[in-house]
Coordinates of C-alpha atoms and ligand atoms in Angstrom, one line a residue:
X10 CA 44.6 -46.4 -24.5
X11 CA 43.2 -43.8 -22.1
X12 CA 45.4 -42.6 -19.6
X13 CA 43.7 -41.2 -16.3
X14 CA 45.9 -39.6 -14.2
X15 CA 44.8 -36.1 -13.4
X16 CA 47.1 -33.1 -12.7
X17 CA 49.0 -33.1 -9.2
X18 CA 47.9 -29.8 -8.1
X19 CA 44.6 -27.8 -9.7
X20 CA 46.8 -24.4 -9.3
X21 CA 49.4 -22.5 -10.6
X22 CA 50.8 -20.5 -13.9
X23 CA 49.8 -21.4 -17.7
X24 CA 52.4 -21.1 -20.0
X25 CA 51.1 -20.8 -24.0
X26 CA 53.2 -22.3 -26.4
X27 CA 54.2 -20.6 -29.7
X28 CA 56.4 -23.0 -30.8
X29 CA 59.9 -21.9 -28.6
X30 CA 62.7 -24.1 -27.9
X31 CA 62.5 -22.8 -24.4
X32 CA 58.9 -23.5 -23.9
X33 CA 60.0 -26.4 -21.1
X34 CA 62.5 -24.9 -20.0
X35 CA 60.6 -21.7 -19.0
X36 CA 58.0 -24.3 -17.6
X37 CA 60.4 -25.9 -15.1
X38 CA 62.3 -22.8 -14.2
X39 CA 58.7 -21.7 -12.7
X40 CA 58.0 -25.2 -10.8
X41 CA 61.8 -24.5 -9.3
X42 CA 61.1 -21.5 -8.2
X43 CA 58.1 -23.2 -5.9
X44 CA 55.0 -23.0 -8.4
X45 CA 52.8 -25.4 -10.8
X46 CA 53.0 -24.0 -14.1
X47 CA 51.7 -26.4 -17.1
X48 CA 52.4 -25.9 -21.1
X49 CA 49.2 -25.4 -23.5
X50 CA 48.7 -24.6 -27.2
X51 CA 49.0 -21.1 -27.5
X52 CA 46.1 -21.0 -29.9
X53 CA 43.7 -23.0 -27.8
X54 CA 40.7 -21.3 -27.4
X55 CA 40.0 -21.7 -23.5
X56 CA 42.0 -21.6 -20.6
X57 CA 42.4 -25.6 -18.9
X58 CA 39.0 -26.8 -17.0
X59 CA 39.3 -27.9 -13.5
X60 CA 42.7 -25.3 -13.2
X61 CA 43.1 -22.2 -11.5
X62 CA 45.7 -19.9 -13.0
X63 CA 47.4 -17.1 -10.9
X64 CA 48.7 -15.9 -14.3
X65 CA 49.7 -16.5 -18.0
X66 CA 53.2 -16.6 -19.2
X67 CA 53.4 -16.1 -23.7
X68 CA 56.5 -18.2 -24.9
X69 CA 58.8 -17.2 -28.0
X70 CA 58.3 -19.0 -31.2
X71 CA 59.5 -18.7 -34.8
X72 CA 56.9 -16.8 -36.2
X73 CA 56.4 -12.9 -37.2
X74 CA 53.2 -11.7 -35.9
X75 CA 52.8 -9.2 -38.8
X76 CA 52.9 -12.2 -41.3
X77 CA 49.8 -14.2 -42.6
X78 CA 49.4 -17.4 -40.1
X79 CA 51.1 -16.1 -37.2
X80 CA 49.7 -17.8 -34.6
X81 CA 47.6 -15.3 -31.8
X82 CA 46.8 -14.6 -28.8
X83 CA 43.4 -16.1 -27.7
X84 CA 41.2 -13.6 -26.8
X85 CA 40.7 -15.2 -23.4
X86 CA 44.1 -14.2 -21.9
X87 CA 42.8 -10.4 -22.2
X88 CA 39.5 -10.8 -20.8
X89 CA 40.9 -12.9 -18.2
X90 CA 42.4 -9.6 -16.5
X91 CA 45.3 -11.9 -15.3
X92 CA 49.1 -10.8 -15.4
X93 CA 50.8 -11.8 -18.6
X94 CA 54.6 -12.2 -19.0
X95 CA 55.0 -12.3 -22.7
X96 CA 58.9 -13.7 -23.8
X97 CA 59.7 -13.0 -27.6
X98 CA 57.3 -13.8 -29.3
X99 CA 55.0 -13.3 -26.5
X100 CA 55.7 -9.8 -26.1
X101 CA 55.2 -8.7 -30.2
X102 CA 51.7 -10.7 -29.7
X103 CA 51.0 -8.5 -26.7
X104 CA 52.0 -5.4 -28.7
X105 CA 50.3 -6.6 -31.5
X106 CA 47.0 -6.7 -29.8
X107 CA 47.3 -3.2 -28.2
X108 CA 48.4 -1.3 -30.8
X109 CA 52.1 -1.1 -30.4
X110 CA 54.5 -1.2 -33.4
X111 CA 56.6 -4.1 -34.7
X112 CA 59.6 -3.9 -36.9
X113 CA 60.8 -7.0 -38.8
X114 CA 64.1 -8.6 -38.9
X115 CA 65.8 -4.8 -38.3
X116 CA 67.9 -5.1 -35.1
X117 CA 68.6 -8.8 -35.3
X118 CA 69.9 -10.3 -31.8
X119 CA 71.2 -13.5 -30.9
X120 CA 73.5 -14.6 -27.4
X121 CA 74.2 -11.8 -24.7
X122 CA 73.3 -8.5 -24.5
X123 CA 73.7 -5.7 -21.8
X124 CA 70.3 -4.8 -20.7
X125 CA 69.7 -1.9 -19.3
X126 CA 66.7 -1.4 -17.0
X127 CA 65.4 2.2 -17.1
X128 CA 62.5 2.5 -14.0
X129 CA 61.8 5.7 -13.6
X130 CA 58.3 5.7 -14.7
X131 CA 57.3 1.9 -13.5
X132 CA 53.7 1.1 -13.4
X133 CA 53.0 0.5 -9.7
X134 CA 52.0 -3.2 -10.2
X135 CA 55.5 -3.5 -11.9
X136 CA 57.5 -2.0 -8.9
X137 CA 59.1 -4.6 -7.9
X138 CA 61.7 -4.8 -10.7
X139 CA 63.4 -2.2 -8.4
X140 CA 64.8 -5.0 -7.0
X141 CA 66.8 -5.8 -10.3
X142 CA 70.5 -4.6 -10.7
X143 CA 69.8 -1.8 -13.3
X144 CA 72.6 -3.4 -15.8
X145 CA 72.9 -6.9 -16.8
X146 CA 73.6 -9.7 -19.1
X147 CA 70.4 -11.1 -20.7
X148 CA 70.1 -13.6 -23.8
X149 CA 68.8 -12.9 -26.4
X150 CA 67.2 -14.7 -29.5
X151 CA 64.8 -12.7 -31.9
X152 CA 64.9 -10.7 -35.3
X153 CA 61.7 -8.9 -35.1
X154 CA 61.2 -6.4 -32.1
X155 CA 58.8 -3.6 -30.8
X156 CA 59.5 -0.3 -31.8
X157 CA 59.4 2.5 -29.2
X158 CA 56.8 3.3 -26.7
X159 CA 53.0 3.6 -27.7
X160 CA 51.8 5.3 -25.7
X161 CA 50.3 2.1 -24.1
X162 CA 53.4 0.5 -23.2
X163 CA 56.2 2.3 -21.0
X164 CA 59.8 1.0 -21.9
X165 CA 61.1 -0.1 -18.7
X166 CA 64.8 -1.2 -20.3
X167 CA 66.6 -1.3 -23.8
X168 CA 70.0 -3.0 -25.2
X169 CA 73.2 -0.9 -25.7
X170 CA 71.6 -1.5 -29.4
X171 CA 68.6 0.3 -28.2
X172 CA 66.2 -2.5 -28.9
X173 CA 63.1 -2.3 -26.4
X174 CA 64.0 -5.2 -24.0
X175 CA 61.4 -4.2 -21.2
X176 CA 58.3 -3.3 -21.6
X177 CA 54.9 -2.8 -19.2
X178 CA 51.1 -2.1 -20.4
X179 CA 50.1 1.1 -18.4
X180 CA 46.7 -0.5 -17.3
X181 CA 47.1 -4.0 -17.3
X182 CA 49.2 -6.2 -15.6
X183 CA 51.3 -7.3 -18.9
X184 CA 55.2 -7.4 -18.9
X185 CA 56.9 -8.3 -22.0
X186 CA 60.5 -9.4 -22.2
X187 CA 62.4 -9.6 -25.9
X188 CA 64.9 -11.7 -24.0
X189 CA 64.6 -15.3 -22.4
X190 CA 64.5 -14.7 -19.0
X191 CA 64.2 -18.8 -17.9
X192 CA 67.8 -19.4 -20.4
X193 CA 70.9 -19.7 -17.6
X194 CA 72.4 -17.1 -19.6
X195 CA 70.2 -14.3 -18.3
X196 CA 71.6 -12.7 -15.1
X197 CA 69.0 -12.6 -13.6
X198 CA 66.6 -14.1 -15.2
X199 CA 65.4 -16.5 -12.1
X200 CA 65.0 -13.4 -10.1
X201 CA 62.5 -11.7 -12.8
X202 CA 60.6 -14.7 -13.0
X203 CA 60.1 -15.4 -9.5
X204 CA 59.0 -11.5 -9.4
X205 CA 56.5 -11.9 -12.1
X206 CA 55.2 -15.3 -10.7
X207 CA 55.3 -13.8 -6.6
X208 CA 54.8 -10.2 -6.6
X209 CA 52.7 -9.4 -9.5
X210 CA 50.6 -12.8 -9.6
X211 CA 50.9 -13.4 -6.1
X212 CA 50.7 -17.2 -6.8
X213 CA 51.4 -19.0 -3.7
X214 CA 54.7 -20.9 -3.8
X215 CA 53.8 -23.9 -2.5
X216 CA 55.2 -26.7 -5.5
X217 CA 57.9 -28.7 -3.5
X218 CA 59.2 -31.9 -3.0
X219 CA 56.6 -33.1 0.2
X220 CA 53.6 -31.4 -2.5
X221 CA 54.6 -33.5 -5.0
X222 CA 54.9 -36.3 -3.7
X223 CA 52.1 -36.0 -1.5
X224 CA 49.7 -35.1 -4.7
X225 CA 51.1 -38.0 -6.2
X226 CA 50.3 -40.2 -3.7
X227 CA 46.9 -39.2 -3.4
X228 CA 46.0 -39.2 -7.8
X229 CA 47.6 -42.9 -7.9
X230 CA 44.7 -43.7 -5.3
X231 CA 42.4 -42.4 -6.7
X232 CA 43.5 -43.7 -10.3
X233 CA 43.9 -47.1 -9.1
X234 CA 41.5 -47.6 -6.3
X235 CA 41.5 -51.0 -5.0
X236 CA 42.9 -52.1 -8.7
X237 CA 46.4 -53.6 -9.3
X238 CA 49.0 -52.6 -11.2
X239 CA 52.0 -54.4 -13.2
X240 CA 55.1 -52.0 -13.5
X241 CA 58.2 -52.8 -15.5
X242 CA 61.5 -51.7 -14.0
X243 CA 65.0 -51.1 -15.6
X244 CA 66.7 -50.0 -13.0
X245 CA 66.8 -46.6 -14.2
X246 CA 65.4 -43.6 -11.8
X247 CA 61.7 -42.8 -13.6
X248 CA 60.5 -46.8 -13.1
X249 CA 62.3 -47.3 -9.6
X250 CA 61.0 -44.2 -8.4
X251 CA 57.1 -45.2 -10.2
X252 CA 57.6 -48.6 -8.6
X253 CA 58.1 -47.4 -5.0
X254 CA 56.4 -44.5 -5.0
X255 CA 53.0 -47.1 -6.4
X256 CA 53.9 -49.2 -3.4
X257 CA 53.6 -46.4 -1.0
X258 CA 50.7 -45.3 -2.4
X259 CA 48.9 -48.8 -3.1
X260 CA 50.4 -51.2 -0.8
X261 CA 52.6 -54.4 -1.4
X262 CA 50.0 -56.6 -2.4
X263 CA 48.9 -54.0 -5.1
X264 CA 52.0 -53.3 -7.2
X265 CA 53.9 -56.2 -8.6
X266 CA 57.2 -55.5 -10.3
X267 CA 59.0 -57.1 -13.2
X268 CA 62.5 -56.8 -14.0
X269 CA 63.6 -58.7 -16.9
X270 CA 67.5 -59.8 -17.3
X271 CA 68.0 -59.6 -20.6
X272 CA 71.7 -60.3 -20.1
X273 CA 73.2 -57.2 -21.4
X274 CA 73.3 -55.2 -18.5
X275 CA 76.0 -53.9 -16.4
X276 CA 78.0 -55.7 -14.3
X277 CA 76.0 -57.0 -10.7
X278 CA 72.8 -55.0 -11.9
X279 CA 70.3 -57.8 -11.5
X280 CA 71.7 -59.1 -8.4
X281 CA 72.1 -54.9 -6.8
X282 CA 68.4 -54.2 -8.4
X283 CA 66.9 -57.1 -6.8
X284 CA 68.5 -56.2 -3.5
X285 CA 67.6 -52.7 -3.3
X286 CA 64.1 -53.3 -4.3
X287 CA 64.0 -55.8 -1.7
X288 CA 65.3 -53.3 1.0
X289 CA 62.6 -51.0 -0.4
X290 CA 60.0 -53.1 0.3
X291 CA 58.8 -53.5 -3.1
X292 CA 57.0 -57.1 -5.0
X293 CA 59.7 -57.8 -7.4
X294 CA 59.6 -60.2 -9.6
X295 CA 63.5 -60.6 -11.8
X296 CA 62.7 -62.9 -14.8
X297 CA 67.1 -64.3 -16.2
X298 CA 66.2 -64.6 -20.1
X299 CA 69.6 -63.8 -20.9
X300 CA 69.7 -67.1 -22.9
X301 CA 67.2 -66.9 -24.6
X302 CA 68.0 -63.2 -25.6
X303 CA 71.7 -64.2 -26.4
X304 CA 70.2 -66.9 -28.6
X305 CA 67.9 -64.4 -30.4
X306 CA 71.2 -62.3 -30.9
X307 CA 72.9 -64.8 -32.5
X308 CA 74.6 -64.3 -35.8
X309 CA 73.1 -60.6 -36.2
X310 CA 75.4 -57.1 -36.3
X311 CA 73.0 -55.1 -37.5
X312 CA 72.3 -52.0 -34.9
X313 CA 68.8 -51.7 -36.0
X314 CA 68.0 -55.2 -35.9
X315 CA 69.7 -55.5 -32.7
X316 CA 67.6 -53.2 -31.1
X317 CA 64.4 -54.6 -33.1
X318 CA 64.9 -58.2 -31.5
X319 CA 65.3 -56.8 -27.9
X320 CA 62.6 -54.8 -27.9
X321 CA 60.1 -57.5 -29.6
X322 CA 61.6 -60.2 -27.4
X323 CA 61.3 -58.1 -24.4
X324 CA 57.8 -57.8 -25.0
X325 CA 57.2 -61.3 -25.7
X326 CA 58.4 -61.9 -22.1
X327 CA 56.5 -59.4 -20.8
X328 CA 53.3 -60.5 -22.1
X329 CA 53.8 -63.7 -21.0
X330 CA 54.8 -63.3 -17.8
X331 CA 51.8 -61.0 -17.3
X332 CA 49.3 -63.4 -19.0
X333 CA 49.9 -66.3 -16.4
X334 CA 48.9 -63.7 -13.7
X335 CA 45.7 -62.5 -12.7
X336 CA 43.6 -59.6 -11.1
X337 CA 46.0 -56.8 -13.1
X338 CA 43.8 -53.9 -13.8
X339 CA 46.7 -51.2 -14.7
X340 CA 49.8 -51.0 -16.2
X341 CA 52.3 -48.8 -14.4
X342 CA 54.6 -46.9 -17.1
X343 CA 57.2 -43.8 -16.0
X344 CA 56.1 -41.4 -18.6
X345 CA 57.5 -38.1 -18.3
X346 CA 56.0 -34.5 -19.1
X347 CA 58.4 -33.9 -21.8
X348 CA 57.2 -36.9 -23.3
X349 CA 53.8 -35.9 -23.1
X350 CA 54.3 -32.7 -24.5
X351 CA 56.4 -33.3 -27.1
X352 CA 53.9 -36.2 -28.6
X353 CA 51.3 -33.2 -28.0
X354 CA 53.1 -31.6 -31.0
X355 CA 54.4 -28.7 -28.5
X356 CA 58.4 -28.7 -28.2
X357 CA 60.9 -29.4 -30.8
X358 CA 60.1 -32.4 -31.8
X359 CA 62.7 -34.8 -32.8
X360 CA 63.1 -37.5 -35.8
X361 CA 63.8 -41.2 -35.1
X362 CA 67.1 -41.6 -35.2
X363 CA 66.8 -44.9 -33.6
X364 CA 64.7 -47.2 -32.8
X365 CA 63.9 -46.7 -29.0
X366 CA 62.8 -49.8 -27.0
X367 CA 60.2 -49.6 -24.8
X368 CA 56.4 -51.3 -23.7
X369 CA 54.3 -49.2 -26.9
X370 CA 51.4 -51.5 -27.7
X371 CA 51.1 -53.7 -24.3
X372 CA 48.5 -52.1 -22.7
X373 CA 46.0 -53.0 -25.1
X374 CA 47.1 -56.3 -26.4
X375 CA 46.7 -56.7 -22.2
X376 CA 43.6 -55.0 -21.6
X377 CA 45.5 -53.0 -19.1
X378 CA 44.8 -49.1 -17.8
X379 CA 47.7 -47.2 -17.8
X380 CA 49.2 -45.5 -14.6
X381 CA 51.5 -43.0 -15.2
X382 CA 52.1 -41.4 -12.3
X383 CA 54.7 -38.6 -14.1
X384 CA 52.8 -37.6 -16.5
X385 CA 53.3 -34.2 -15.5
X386 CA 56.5 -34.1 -14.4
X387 CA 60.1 -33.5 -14.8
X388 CA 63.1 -35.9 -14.2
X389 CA 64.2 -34.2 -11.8
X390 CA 61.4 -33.5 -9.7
X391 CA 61.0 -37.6 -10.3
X392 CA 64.4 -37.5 -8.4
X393 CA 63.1 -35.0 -5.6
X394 CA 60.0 -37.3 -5.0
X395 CA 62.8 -40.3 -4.9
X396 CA 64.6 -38.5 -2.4
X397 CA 61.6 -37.9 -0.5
X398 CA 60.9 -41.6 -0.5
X399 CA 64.1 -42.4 1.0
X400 CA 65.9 -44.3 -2.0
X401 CA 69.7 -44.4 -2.3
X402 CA 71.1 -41.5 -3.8
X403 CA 73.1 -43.7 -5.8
X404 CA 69.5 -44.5 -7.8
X405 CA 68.2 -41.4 -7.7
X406 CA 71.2 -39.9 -9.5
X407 CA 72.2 -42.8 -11.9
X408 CA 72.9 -42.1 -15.3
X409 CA 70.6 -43.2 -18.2
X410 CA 71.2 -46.2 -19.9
X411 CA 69.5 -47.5 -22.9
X412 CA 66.9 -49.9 -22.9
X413 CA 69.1 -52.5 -25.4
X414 CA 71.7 -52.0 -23.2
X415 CA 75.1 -53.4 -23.5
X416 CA 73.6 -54.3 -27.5
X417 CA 74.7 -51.1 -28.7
X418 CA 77.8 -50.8 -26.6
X419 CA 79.1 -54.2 -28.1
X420 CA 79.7 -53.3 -31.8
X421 CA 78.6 -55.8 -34.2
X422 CA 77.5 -59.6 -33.4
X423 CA 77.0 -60.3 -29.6
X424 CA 79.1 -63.1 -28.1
X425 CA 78.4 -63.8 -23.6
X426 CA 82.6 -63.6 -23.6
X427 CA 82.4 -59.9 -25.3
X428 CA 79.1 -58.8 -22.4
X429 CA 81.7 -59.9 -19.7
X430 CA 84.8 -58.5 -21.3
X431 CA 82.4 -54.6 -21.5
X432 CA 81.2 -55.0 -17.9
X433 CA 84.2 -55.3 -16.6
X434 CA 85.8 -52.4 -18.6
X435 CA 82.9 -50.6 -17.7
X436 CA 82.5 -50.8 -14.3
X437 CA 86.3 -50.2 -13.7
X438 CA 85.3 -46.8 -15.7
X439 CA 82.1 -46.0 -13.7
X440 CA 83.8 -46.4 -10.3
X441 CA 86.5 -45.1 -10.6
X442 CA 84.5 -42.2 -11.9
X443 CA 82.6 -41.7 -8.4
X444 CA 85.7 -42.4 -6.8
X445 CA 87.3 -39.4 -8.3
X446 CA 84.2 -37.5 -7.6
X447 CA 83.9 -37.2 -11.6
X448 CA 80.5 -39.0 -12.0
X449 CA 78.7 -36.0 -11.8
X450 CA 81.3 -33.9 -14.4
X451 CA 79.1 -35.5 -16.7
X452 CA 75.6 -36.7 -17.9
X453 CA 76.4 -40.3 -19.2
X454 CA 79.6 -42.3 -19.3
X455 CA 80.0 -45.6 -20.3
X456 CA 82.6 -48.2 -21.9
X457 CA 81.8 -49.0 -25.7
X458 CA 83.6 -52.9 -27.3
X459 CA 85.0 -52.4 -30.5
X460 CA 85.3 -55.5 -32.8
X461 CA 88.7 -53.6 -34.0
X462 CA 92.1 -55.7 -32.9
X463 CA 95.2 -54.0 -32.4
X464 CA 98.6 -55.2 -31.1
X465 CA 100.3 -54.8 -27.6
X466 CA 102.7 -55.6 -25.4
X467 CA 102.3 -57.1 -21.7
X468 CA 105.2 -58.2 -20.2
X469 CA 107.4 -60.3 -22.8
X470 CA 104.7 -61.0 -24.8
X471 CA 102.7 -60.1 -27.9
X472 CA 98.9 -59.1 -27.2
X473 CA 96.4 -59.1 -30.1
X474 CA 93.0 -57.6 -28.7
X475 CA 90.3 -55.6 -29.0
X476 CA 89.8 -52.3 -28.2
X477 CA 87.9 -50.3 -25.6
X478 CA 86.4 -47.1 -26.3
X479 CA 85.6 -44.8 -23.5
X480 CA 82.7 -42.3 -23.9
X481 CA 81.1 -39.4 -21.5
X482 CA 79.4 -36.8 -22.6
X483 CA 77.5 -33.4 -20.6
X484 CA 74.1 -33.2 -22.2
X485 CA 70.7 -31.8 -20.3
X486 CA 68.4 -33.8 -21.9
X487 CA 70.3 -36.2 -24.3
X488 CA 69.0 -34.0 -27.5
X489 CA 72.5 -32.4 -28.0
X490 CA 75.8 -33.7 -26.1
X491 CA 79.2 -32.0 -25.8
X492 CA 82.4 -34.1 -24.9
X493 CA 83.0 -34.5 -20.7
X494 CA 86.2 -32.8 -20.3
X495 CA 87.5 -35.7 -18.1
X496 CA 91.2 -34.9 -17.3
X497 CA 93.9 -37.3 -19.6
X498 CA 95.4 -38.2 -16.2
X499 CA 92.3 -39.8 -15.2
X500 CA 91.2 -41.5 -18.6
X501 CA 95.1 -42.8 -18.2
X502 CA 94.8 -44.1 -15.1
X503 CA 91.1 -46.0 -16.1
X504 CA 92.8 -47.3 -19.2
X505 CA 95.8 -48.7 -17.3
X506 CA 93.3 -50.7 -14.6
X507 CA 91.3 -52.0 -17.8
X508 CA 94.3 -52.9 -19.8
X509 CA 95.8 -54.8 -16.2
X510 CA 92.5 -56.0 -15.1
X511 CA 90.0 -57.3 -18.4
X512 CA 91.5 -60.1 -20.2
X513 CA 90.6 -59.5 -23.8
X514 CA 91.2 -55.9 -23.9
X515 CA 94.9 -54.3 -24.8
X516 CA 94.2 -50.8 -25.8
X517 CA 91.4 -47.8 -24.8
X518 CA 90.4 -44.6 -26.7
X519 CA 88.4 -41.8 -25.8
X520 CA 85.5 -40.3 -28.0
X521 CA 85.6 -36.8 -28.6
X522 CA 82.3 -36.6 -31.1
X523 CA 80.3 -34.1 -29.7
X524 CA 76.0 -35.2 -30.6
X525 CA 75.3 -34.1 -33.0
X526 CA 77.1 -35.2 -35.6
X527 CA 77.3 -38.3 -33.7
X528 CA 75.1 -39.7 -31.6
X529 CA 75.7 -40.8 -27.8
X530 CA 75.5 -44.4 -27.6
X531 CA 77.8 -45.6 -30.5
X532 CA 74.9 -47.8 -32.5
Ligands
XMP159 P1 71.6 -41.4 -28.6 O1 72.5 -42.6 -28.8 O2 70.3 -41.5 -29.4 O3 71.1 -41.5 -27.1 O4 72.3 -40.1 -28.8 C1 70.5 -40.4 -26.4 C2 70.1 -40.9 -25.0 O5 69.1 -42.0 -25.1 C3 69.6 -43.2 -24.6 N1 69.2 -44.2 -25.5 C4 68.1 -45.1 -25.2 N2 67.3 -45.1 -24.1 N3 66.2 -46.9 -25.1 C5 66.3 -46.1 -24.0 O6 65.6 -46.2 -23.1 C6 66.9 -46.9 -26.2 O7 66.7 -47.7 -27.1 C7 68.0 -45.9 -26.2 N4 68.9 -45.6 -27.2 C8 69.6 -44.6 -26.7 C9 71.1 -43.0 -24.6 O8 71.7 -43.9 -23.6 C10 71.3 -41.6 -24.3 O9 71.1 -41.3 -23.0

């Protein structure tokens, strides 16, 4: 299926892609600092149609541009005349194409590293980096680097190692960096970039919260016209967001959203969703299956089959709910750039590690257009457009939670008793976590059911239950997750109100399994 949303804005920075696990990141450093930048191949062999580019930013990558199949520079950056900022990689392909020398795997460099900046004899276009503290942390990650000065390139700073760190072309407006500027770990590595992308591209900075949401607006017009379009919503920030933000752009009678109940959600959601989307002025339509989806459940404690039967089941509803409607022309979906880019085969690029659930396949079996109107952004410029619309902090800035929901939270066979049991425990945990202003110590929290019994004491008498297990993690994107350091005195106070408060629960743990080796949600 076709999607055919265009770009929000037809300006702004190219970033090529040679395979770094920055390559995002360096992209939405750029939009923070107030301009469009968007992530090709860094092989393709033109620049985007339809796109005007104030510059061109190389990224890292793993290869060695001396060996056989390193991937190159199109010749299309040089005669473009534009300013490149080559990272890594980026700056061994620049050398490599003028002439400089490269040295393999010599002066290998990982983490921090002092760089010092040494601007005596700065190209004039380059100035600027005056501005820069001549001393200061950068990170690095490479093993090959450029050796000395040719002649073409003055060396504008080096590491107490003595490895070339800064380098500028004499004639053209190319900077190449051997550290990542756009990693939190460099200094000033915000600074550099917003010098690169002001002073020496002179890109306007004009990629904020009103522009985006306003360029949003005005694609999903003309994407949808006078069509209709059938969004489902979780709850979660990407489809509320889609859902109002379609509204606003289409109208009430144009947008029709469907929030199924599967039953395994936390505690009041359906009834809190239903209201805020009400307040919100958006066509909401909440479909309770929770029997049906309990009865589907039943008997099974396999994680993978769990999540199988929710996501087919969910579909089945879907379908049919949308089948006894008519005059649908698009299906709404909140698509993500990373998502984009990484099915591009830019990006990392991670293995199934479980099934995910979502609406793959239903736009055809429909006959429905897609409308994605992220496609080309970030989660959290979804949450600046969000704000922008005027919806509740408290949706904007929710944590994720799974599609299956409470499925893989309950360990093993699914009983009604065991949902109620978690949501309690759960939503004792979650509020007393923005009570305590800890909500935002961390990227996810939630309260896991173990099928394990243990004995207690309440009162006089003898408690056989089962347990609770506690688990928040920090994360940025869910990939990789460390352990929230939540203090004991707080995790004792949340296990005391569950122990007092949920009958069926007599002891709680906390997980300390950083992801990997485990994974967040606990099947
Ligand atoms: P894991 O457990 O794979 O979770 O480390 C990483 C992140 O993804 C969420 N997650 C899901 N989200 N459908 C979703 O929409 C799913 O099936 C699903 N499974 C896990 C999880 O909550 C965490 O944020």
């Amino acid at each position: 299926m076709q999607h055919s949303m265009q770009r929000p804005v037809n300006e702004g920075i190219l970033i090529l892609d040679y395979g770094s696990q920055y390559t995002l990141l360096i992209t939405r450093r750029l939009r923070e600092l107030g301009v469009y930048a968007e992530v090709i191949d860094g092989t393709r062999s033109a620049p985007l149609e339809d796109f005007h580019y104030h510059g061109i930013i190389l990224s890292g990558g793993p290869d060695t541009v001396t060996e056989e199949g390193a991937r190159t520079m199109p010749a299309w950056v040089k005669s473009s005349n534009k300013p490149v900022l080559g990272i890594c990689y980026g700056m061994q392909l620049m050398a490599g194409v003028s002439g400089g020398k490269l040295r393999s795997g010599t002066q290998r460099e990982y983490g921090r590293a002092q760089l010092k900046l040494e601007l005596d004899h700065v190209p004039s276009y380059a100035t600027s980096l005056k501005k820069l503290p001549a001393v200061q942390t950068v990170w690095m990650s490479h093993g090959d680097d450029v050796e000395g000065s040719s002649g073409i390139f003055e060396v504008l700073g080096r590491t107490e190692d003595g490895v070339v760190a800064v380098m500028a072309h004499k004639e053209r407006p190319w900077i190449g960096l051997q550290f990542h500027p756009e990693v939190q770990h460099s200094e000033h590595g915000a600074e550099l970039l917003k010098i690169f992308i002001s002073d020496i591209c002179k890109a306007p900075l004009n990629w904020d919260a009103g522009c985006m949401m306003e360029s949003s607006l005005a694609k999903i017009r003309e994407n949808v016209g006078n069509g209709k379009v059938l969004m489902a919503v979780s709850g979660g920030v990407d489809s509320t967001v889609a859902a109002v933000l379609l509204t606003r752009a289409l109208g009430f009678e144009q947008v029709h959203a469907i929030f199924v109940d599967h039953g395994l959600l936390r505690k009041d959601e359906a009834k809190w969703v239903q209201n805020e989307f009400a307040r919100l002025g958006v066509h909401l339509t909440a479909l309770d299956r929770s029997q049906e989806f309990y009865a589907a459940l039943k008997g099974v404690s396999d994680p993978e089959q769990k999540r199988k039967i929710i996501g087919r089941k969910f579909i089945e509803v879907f379908e049919s709910f949308a089948k006894s409607q008519t005059g649908f022309t698009h299906l709404g979906q909140g698509t993500l750039y990373p998502d984009v880019i990484e099915s591009a085969g830019h990006g990392s690029g991670a293995k199934v590690i479980k099934s995910h659930h979502n609406v793959g396949g239903l736009p055809e079996k429909l006959h429905l257009e897609l409308c994605e109107p992220f496609r080309y952004l970030f989660k959290d410029e979804v949450r600046a457009i969000g704000r922008q619309l005027g919806i509740p902090e408290q949706l904007v800035d929710r944590h994720p939670f799974p599609g299956p929901g409470l499925a893989v939270r309950i360990l093993g066979e699914i009983e009604p008793e065991s949902v109620r049991i978690l949501q309690e425990a759960d939503a004792i945990f979650i509020n007393r976590l923005r009570e305590e202003n800890l909500y935002h110590a961390v990227w996810q929290a939630f309260a896991v059911l173990l099928p394990v019994k243990s004995v207690g004491v309440m009162g006089d008498n003898r408690t056989y239950q089962k347990t609770c297990a506690l688990r928040a993690v920090t994360a940025s994107d869910g990939m990789t997750a460390g352990v929230g350091d939540l203090p004991i005195s707080f995790l004792v106070r949340v296990s005391d109100e569950i122990v007092r408060k949920v009958n069926g629960i007599n002891r709680v743990v906390y997980d300390v399994t950083t992801k990997p080796p485990a994974t967040i949600e606990w099947e």
